[in-house]
Tab-separated table of C-alpha atoms in Angstrom:
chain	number	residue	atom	x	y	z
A	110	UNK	CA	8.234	20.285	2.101
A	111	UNK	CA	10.825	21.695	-0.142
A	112	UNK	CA	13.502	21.033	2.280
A	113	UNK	CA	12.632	17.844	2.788
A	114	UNK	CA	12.947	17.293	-1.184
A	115	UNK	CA	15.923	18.999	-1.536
A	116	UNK	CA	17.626	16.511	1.060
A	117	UNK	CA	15.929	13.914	-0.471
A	118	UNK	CA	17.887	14.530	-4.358
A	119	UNK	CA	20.613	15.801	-2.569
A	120	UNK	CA	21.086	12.020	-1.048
A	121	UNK	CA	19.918	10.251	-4.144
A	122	UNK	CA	22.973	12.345	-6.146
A	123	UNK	CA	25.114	9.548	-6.664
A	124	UNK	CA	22.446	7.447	-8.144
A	125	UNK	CA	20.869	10.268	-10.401
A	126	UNK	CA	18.306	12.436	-10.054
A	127	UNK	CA	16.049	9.995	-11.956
A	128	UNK	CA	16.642	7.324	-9.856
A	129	UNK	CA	13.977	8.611	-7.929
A	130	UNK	CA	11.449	7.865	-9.938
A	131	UNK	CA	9.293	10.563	-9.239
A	132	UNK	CA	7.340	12.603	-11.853
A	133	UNK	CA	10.170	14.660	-13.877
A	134	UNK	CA	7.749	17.443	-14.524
A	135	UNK	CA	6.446	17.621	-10.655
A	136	UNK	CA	9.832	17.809	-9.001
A	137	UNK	CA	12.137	19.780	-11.731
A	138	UNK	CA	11.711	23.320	-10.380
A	139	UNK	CA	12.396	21.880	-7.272
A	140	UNK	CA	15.591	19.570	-8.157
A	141	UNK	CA	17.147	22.487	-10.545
A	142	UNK	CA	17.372	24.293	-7.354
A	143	UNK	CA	20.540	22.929	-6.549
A	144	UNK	CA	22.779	20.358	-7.377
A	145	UNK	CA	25.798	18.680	-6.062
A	146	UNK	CA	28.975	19.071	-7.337
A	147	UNK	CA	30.684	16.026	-8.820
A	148	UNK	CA	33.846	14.219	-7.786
A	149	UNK	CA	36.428	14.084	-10.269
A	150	UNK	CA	36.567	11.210	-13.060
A	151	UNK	CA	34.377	9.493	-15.528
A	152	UNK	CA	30.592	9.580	-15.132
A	153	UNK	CA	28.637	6.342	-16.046
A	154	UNK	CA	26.804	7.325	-19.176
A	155	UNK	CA	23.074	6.043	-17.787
A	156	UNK	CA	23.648	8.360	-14.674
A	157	UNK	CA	24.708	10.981	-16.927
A	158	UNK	CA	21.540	10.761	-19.607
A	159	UNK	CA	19.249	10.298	-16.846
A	160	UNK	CA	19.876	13.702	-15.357
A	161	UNK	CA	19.044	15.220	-18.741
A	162	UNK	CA	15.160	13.726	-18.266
A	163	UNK	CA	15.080	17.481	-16.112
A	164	UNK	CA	15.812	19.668	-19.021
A	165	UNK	CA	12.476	19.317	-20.497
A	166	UNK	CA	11.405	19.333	-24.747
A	167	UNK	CA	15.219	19.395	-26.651
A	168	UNK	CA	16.018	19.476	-30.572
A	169	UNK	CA	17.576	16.061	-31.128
A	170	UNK	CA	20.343	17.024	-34.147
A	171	UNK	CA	22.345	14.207	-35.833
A	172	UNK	CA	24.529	15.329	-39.080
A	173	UNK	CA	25.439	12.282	-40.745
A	174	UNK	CA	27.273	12.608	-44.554
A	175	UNK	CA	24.729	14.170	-46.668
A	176	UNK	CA	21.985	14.691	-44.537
A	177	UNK	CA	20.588	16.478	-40.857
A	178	UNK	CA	18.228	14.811	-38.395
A	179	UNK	CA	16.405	17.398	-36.391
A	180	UNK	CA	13.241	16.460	-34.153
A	181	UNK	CA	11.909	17.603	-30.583
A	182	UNK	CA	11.938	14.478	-27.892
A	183	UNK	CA	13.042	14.840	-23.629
A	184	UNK	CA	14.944	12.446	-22.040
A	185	UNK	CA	11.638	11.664	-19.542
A	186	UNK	CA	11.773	8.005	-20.940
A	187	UNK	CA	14.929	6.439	-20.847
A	188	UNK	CA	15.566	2.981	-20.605
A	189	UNK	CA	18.360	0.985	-21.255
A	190	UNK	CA	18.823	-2.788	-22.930
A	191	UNK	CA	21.961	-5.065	-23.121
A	192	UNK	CA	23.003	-5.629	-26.380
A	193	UNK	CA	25.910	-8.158	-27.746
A	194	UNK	CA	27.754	-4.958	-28.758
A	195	UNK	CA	26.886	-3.366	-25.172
A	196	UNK	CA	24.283	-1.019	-23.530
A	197	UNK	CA	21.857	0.619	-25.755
A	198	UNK	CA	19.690	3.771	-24.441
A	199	UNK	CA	16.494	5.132	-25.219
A	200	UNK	CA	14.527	7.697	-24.656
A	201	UNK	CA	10.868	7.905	-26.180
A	202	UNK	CA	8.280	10.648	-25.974
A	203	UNK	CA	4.822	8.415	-27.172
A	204	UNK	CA	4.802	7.258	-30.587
A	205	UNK	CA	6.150	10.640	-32.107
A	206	UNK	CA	9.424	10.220	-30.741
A	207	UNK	CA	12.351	7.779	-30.380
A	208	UNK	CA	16.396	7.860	-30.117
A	209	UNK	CA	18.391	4.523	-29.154
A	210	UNK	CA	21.646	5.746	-28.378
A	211	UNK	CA	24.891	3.484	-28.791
A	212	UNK	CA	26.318	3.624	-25.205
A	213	UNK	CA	30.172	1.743	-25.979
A	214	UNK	CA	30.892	4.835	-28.820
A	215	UNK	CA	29.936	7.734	-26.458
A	216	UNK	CA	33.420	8.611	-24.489
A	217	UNK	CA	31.678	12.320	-23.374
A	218	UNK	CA	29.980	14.595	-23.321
A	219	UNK	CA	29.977	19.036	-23.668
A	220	UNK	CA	28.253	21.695	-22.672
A	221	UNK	CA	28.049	24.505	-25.213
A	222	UNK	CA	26.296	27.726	-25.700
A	223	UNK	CA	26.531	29.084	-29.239
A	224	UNK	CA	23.954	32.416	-30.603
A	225	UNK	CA	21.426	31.124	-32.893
A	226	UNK	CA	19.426	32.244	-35.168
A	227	UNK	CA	18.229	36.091	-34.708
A	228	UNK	CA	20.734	36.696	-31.985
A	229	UNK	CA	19.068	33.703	-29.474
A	230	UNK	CA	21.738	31.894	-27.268
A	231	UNK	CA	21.567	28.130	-27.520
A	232	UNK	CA	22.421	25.361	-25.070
A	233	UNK	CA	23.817	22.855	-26.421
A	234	UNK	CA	24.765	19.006	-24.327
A	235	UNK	CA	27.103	16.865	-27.468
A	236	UNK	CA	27.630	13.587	-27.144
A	237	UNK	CA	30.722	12.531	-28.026
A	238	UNK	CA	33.159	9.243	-29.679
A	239	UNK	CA	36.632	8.413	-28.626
A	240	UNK	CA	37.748	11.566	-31.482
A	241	UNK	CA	35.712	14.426	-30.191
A	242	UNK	CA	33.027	14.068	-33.155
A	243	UNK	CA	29.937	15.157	-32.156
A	244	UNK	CA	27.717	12.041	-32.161
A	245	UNK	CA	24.138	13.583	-31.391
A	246	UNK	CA	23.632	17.196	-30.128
A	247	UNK	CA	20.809	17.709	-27.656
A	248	UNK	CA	19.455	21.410	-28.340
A	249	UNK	CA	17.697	22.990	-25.555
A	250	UNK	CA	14.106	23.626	-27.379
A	251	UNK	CA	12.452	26.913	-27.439
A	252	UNK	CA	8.636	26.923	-27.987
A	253	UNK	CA	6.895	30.417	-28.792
A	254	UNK	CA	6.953	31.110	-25.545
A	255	UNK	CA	10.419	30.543	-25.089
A	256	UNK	CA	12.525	27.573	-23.398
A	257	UNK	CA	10.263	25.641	-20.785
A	258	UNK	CA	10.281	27.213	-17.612
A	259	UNK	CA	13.927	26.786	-14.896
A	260	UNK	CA	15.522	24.689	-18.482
A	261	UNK	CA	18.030	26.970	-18.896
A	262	UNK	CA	18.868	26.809	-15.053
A	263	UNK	CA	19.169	23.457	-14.788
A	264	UNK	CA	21.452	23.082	-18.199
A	265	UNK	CA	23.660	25.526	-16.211
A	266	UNK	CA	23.909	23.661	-13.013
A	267	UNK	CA	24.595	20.424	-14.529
A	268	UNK	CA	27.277	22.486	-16.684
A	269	UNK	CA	28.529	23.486	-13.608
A	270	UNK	CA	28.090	20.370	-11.746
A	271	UNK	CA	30.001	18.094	-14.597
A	272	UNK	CA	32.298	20.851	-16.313
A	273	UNK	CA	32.593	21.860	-19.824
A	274	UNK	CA	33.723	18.541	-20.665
A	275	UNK	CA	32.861	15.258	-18.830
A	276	UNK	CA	34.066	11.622	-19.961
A	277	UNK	CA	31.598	9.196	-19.899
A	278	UNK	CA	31.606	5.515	-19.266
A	279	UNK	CA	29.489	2.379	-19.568
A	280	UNK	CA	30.487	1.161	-15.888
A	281	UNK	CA	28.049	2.479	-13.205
A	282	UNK	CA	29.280	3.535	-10.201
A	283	UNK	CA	27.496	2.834	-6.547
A	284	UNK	CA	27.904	4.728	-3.787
């Protein structure tokens, strides 16, 4: 059975793991297994925020002038709308959580690991406009029992599988 999932994300990679539409909780140990290396060149950004439904609970941070955003949401929701100015994201966790993200300003995106406070390593995906400034930083979160079981994995392998810095882009790719 686990083969037969494993060659079943393995041939739904250049769609997204989320394309599958299978429960993100009930196949993550099983998809952070192993992922597929990517080709060289922009990622489309829906692809791309998709595959973070798999890290589980994350610290949203946006540091605007004056002011920090923190709060705890997943990436198990998104959807995405057309807008005049182009496509807007959104991820949702019930009514206690909700982040629209501006898809045309986000040119990529980094993977970052940074010690926190009391000596804990963080894991860090930024989001990123056409001048490197961070435009939302998605925080791996750690509960009291620590980060949710294979997170910390999977942040690694899509690390690995994108690079320490991927560009982004609103045009989708088939394959």
């Amino acid at each position: 059975m686990v083969a037969l999932l494993l060659l079943v994300l393995a041939l739904s990679a250049p769609f997204g793991v989320a394309s599958l539409g299978l429960p993100s909780r009930a196949v993550a140990s099983i998809s952070r297994a192993s992922l597929p290396v990517m080709a060289a060149g922009p990622v489309g950004i829906r692809r791309f925020l998709g595959d973070l439904e798999f890290l589980g609970p994350c610290r949203f941070v946006v540091q605007g002038n004056g002011a920090i955003l923190e709060a705890v949401g997943a990436f198990d929701d998104l959807r995405v709308s057309n807008t005049p100015n182009g496509m807007l994201a959104t991820v949702s966790v019930e009514k206690d959580f909700e982040c629209h993200i501006k898809t045309w300003q986000v040119k990529a995106a980094t993977f970052v690991t940074k010690e926190g406070a009391e000596g804990k390593q963080l894991y860090i995906v930024r989001l990123l406009d056409a001048d490197d400034t961070s435009l939302l930083s998605v925080i791996l979160h750690s509960g009291s029992d620590g980060y949710e079981e294979g997170a910390v994995e999977f942040w690694n392998q899509l690390k690995d599988r994108f690079g320490e810095k991927v560009e982004l882009t609103t045009i989708e790719k088939e394959a």
